[in-house]
XYZ file of C-alpha atoms in Angstrom:
390
model
C 101.249 102.986 142.747
C 97.941 102.204 144.417
C 95.610 101.518 141.477
C 95.946 99.675 138.159
C 93.278 99.179 135.494
C 93.723 96.283 133.085
C 91.487 96.619 130.027
C 90.913 93.147 128.603
C 90.169 90.027 130.624
C 91.543 87.299 128.377
C 94.919 85.569 128.750
C 97.137 88.673 128.491
C 95.033 90.750 130.868
C 94.574 88.055 133.495
C 98.249 87.076 133.273
C 99.228 90.688 133.942
C 96.978 90.819 137.002
C 98.384 87.510 138.224
C 101.987 88.676 137.703
C 101.316 91.915 139.584
C 99.932 90.051 142.585
C 102.780 87.533 142.470
C 105.211 90.479 142.467
C 103.754 91.854 145.681
C 101.369 94.506 144.381
C 98.478 94.819 146.851
C 96.656 97.908 145.586
C 93.401 98.185 143.692
C 93.369 96.045 140.547
C 90.451 96.566 138.162
C 89.921 94.063 135.343
C 87.599 95.186 132.533
C 86.238 92.578 130.121
C 84.057 93.124 127.069
C 82.701 89.586 127.249
C 80.254 88.532 129.930
C 82.373 85.489 130.842
C 85.062 84.734 133.360
C 88.543 84.618 131.732
C 88.942 81.549 129.524
C 91.532 79.959 127.247
C 91.019 80.535 123.512
C 93.064 77.795 121.749
C 90.528 75.020 122.546
C 87.741 77.014 120.871
C 88.737 75.736 117.416
C 89.695 72.264 118.593
C 88.592 70.392 121.722
C 85.591 72.582 122.589
C 84.347 72.722 119.005
C 84.744 68.952 118.709
C 82.811 68.327 121.913
C 85.866 66.802 123.592
C 86.099 69.543 126.243
C 83.539 71.381 128.326
C 83.405 75.121 128.867
C 84.549 74.704 132.471
C 87.762 73.133 131.144
C 88.685 76.471 129.552
C 88.729 78.468 132.804
C 91.965 80.434 133.256
C 91.416 81.124 136.939
C 92.518 78.174 139.005
C 90.228 76.636 141.629
C 90.492 78.643 144.805
C 92.641 81.349 143.202
C 91.803 84.782 144.593
C 93.540 87.745 142.996
C 91.366 90.290 144.817
C 90.180 91.767 141.529
C 87.616 94.489 141.025
C 85.916 93.090 137.909
C 83.709 94.680 135.244
C 82.275 92.072 132.856
C 80.269 92.608 129.722
C 81.371 96.225 129.366
C 83.608 97.943 126.816
C 86.190 100.636 127.284
C 85.207 103.469 124.953
C 87.867 106.126 125.626
C 91.172 106.747 127.341
C 91.852 110.201 128.750
C 95.660 110.420 129.021
C 95.852 113.407 131.384
C 94.786 111.364 134.395
C 94.829 107.866 132.852
C 91.049 107.660 132.987
C 89.360 104.728 131.276
C 85.802 105.610 130.263
C 83.494 102.597 130.080
C 80.413 102.063 127.951
C 78.310 102.340 131.100
C 79.518 105.903 131.597
C 81.781 104.971 134.502
C 85.091 106.844 134.498
C 87.936 104.970 136.195
C 91.102 106.901 137.122
C 94.215 104.845 137.867
C 97.930 105.231 138.436
C 98.536 102.860 135.511
C 96.544 101.370 132.639
C 97.401 98.133 130.852
C 95.833 97.752 127.414
C 95.049 94.075 126.775
C 92.032 94.392 124.496
C 93.288 91.834 121.986
C 91.813 91.773 118.497
C 88.563 91.251 116.625
C 88.098 88.737 113.831
C 87.863 90.211 110.332
C 84.432 89.870 108.730
C 83.160 89.308 105.220
C 80.876 92.197 104.368
C 78.747 89.859 102.268
C 77.990 87.665 105.270
C 76.521 90.271 107.600
C 73.203 89.125 109.025
C 73.147 85.728 107.300
C 72.456 82.633 109.369
C 75.112 79.971 109.019
C 78.018 82.440 108.630
C 80.447 82.317 111.524
C 83.576 83.872 112.957
C 85.577 82.111 115.648
C 87.169 84.375 118.203
C 85.050 84.136 121.349
C 83.306 81.533 123.451
C 79.953 82.720 122.117
C 81.287 82.275 118.571
C 82.300 78.707 119.377
C 78.912 77.929 120.906
C 77.077 79.137 117.805
C 79.396 77.335 115.388
C 79.240 74.091 117.343
C 75.426 74.185 117.255
C 75.475 74.553 113.455
C 78.068 71.833 112.912
C 76.134 69.196 114.833
C 72.759 70.113 113.316
C 72.452 67.414 110.654
C 75.183 66.882 108.065
C 76.185 70.355 106.870
C 78.475 71.189 104.020
C 81.166 73.420 105.509
C 83.210 76.031 103.654
C 86.116 77.599 105.539
C 87.412 80.869 104.114
C 91.113 81.166 104.924
C 93.753 78.463 105.372
C 95.673 80.064 108.214
C 96.019 78.351 111.564
C 92.493 79.102 112.827
C 90.802 78.210 109.537
C 92.842 75.025 109.262
C 92.048 74.011 112.834
C 88.323 74.517 112.234
C 88.537 72.487 109.018
C 90.349 69.725 110.884
C 87.729 69.665 113.632
C 84.846 69.649 111.157
C 86.404 66.732 109.262
C 86.783 64.928 112.566
C 83.038 65.311 113.007
C 82.565 63.563 109.643
C 81.479 66.668 107.730
C 82.108 67.640 104.119
C 84.695 70.427 104.248
C 86.143 72.786 101.648
C 88.840 75.350 102.454
C 89.177 78.422 100.222
C 92.484 80.311 100.311
C 93.249 83.435 98.277
C 96.992 82.736 98.253
C 98.381 80.288 95.740
C 100.139 78.513 98.632
C 98.679 78.643 102.157
C 100.998 80.083 104.822
C 103.528 81.057 102.143
C 103.956 84.444 103.791
C 105.152 82.964 107.076
C 106.691 79.641 105.984
C 107.645 80.174 102.353
C 106.097 78.334 99.391
C 107.867 74.992 99.810
C 107.037 74.397 103.452
C 103.621 76.068 103.098
C 102.703 73.577 100.383
C 103.923 70.657 102.517
C 101.804 71.780 105.471
C 98.782 72.379 103.219
C 98.820 68.723 102.155
C 97.439 67.915 105.609
C 94.042 69.025 104.295
C 93.963 66.872 101.190
C 95.439 63.865 102.992
C 92.487 63.929 105.386
C 89.717 64.393 102.858
C 89.368 68.173 103.007
C 89.040 69.896 99.649
C 91.535 72.765 99.333
C 91.005 75.498 96.726
C 93.853 77.994 96.435
C 94.551 81.131 94.448
C 90.931 82.262 94.420
C 89.113 84.728 96.628
C 85.505 84.978 97.737
C 83.338 87.363 95.711
C 80.218 86.953 97.814
C 77.710 84.649 99.455
C 74.355 83.444 98.195
C 71.448 83.055 100.577
C 68.140 81.263 100.678
C 65.556 82.482 103.167
C 68.085 84.450 105.190
C 70.540 81.567 105.478
C 73.730 81.062 103.502
C 73.484 78.408 100.813
C 76.592 78.970 98.678
C 79.956 80.702 98.514
C 80.611 82.540 95.251
C 84.276 82.586 94.231
C 86.011 85.337 92.304
C 86.157 83.143 89.189
C 82.385 82.652 89.276
C 82.276 79.159 90.725
C 79.755 78.449 93.466
C 80.395 76.146 96.412
C 77.261 74.786 98.110
C 77.467 75.597 101.819
C 75.278 75.124 104.860
C 77.919 76.599 107.166
C 80.602 79.166 106.310
C 83.461 79.914 108.703
C 85.474 83.067 108.059
C 89.096 82.831 109.169
C 90.846 85.705 107.395
C 92.790 87.249 110.236
C 92.124 89.783 112.956
C 92.128 93.529 113.563
C 93.659 94.917 116.785
C 91.007 96.318 119.125
C 92.270 99.900 119.299
C 89.284 102.047 118.265
C 88.756 103.233 121.831
C 92.299 104.642 121.942
C 91.947 107.145 119.094
C 92.783 110.643 120.310
C 94.491 109.360 123.456
C 98.055 110.058 122.348
C 98.856 106.356 122.248
C 100.621 105.592 118.955
C 98.586 103.158 116.843
C 100.097 101.241 113.944
C 98.432 97.865 113.428
C 98.235 97.686 117.203
C 99.509 99.710 120.134
C 103.140 100.712 119.590
C 105.292 100.222 122.666
C 108.876 99.600 123.701
C 110.518 96.394 124.909
C 109.114 96.991 128.399
C 105.563 97.307 127.018
C 105.427 101.076 127.648
C 103.511 103.299 125.230
C 104.221 106.944 124.476
C 101.710 107.931 127.185
C 103.219 107.746 130.689
C 101.636 105.062 132.822
C 99.976 103.295 129.877
C 101.274 99.891 128.790
C 100.100 97.266 126.287
C 100.299 93.458 126.205
C 99.029 90.563 124.115
C 97.539 90.519 120.626
C 97.001 94.290 120.639
C 100.613 95.202 121.443
C 103.193 96.029 118.774
C 106.193 95.903 121.067
C 109.931 95.863 120.495
C 110.787 92.174 120.764
C 113.958 91.498 122.689
C 114.922 88.588 120.432
C 114.525 90.293 117.052
C 115.134 93.870 118.157
C 112.195 95.000 116.006
C 108.572 95.911 116.601
C 106.340 92.835 116.351
C 102.675 92.237 117.014
C 102.368 88.557 117.893
C 99.049 86.748 118.153
C 100.585 83.925 120.165
C 99.583 82.372 123.493
C 103.150 82.329 124.778
C 103.759 85.946 123.808
C 100.749 87.087 125.835
C 102.070 85.381 128.964
C 105.636 86.620 128.434
C 104.577 90.219 127.865
C 102.398 90.124 130.976
C 105.476 89.269 133.042
C 107.419 92.129 131.461
C 104.601 94.644 131.978
C 104.212 93.683 135.625
C 107.955 94.040 136.216
C 107.848 97.449 134.532
C 104.983 98.655 136.713
C 106.700 97.366 139.841
C 109.933 99.147 138.934
C 111.973 95.998 138.541
C 114.680 95.254 136.011
C 113.803 91.640 135.276
C 112.314 90.479 133.119
C 113.401 93.503 131.095
C 111.976 92.223 127.793
C 110.760 89.141 126.017
C 113.984 87.491 124.846
C 112.871 83.997 123.776
C 112.258 83.346 120.057
C 108.606 83.908 119.046
C 106.741 80.600 119.290
C 103.406 79.338 117.991
C 101.789 75.943 117.626
C 98.751 74.527 115.852
C 97.007 71.158 116.136
C 95.554 69.918 112.839
C 94.293 66.463 111.913
C 95.967 64.876 114.925
C 99.334 66.471 114.090
C 101.069 69.248 116.002
C 102.812 72.008 114.035
C 105.379 74.027 116.007
C 107.186 77.109 114.761
C 109.791 79.222 116.564
C 111.872 82.194 115.454
C 111.295 84.273 112.339
C 111.561 82.880 108.816
C 113.670 85.288 106.693
C 111.835 86.417 103.537
C 112.978 84.392 100.559
C 115.158 82.031 102.593
C 115.198 78.369 101.576
C 114.356 75.779 104.240
C 116.845 73.124 105.269
C 115.019 69.868 105.982
C 116.819 68.218 108.897
C 114.506 65.262 109.502
C 112.009 63.483 107.245
C 111.067 65.083 103.945
C 108.628 67.710 102.696
C 106.933 65.011 100.630
C 105.987 63.055 103.739
C 105.286 63.577 107.408
C 106.642 63.951 109.994
C 109.355 66.428 109.058
C 111.406 69.233 110.555
C 113.112 72.184 108.886
C 115.286 75.124 109.853
C 115.989 78.453 108.188
C 119.339 80.182 108.412
C 120.610 83.739 108.127
C 124.349 84.346 107.826
C 124.828 80.667 108.632
C 122.974 80.766 111.956
C 119.604 79.056 112.536
C 116.926 81.733 113.035
C 113.708 79.712 112.650
C 112.589 76.111 113.071
C 109.423 74.225 112.180
C 108.458 70.697 113.126
C 105.380 68.815 111.952
C 104.679 65.847 114.195
C 108.149 65.878 115.802
C 107.891 67.583 119.216
C 111.181 66.238 120.576
C 113.099 67.283 117.485
C 111.468 70.691 117.679
C 112.553 71.144 121.291
C 116.146 70.453 120.317
C 116.042 72.775 117.293
C 114.368 75.549 119.242
C 117.272 75.658 121.680
C 119.743 76.248 118.835
C 118.045 79.357 117.422
C 119.927 82.626 117.360
C 118.556 86.149 116.938
C 118.828 87.532 113.412
C 121.585 90.077 112.910
C 120.045 93.448 112.124
C 121.488 95.453 109.265
C 123.513 98.434 110.428
């Protein structure tokens, strides 16, 4: 192997390049990035950077003096993959042929069709998104409506409240995060909003937006209510960035389908990060995880695969994600079984901090801690993989 092209220059892509160099690979290593920025860390976009507590330089993923001998293409998209010779065709017309291709294109934030072209309507996925949102939040005293009470929407709401703004969160589900945490724990976590002065409206979707002079002025709910808004932030999930792979032979199913070693059905093509739906070594099932830790772990696996090494053979640690909201850290590891009741092991759901575990066949398979990092560390070490039927 003398040439590798990594498509995607965020955490997963850069981590793959770093792992390849650390493993002794000294061939050509091309890193293609759609954004015209050096690789940067995304979690601070909704927190420290948005709050003005961190500078853009603080987000740099490349360490001072680090030289990975990369051939870099910034501000350019991959538009096609030709599987016969693993050629990545770029938007500039350049056609790059490599011995291996690593797909690390991540995901794009979902949009509200009603908000297209309106000033004051924001997504938050990129550094440019964060710059634009920050400028709107500090321009006077805006009324902020956040659509979606998932982790990103909740973090933005928390940051906006920290800036002293009037914030309303609209969530279509009756209980935020009920799909991942269940209704009891989801409701307990959702109380963070109300306890910090954020208005939370649940069980109602957004029917549209109203504008005045090309700028959003209100959010119209499905029940007809209108919420005055100077700034609207849409946090309703993401879509894997796979359009450029259509017709390539790579299997696409809410992401790039691959095995536990990050290999796709096309020889020499691998996938890592938010775009990858890989067999997870802990659950034994295909999962697409939009987690920081997963991106780094998969990069190590992909590099080992390309270098022909057995270890690490797969990601074997329980899936892990964290979120900082209103000065409180939420940490979740494992997979919550559908319909399983939580067992509160410290504190109570009525108050914070608290910690809970979920069990399957008597074994702990998921743990959540709100404001209890030490307890979480202990619980995380006790988790066991779920037993698969059959």
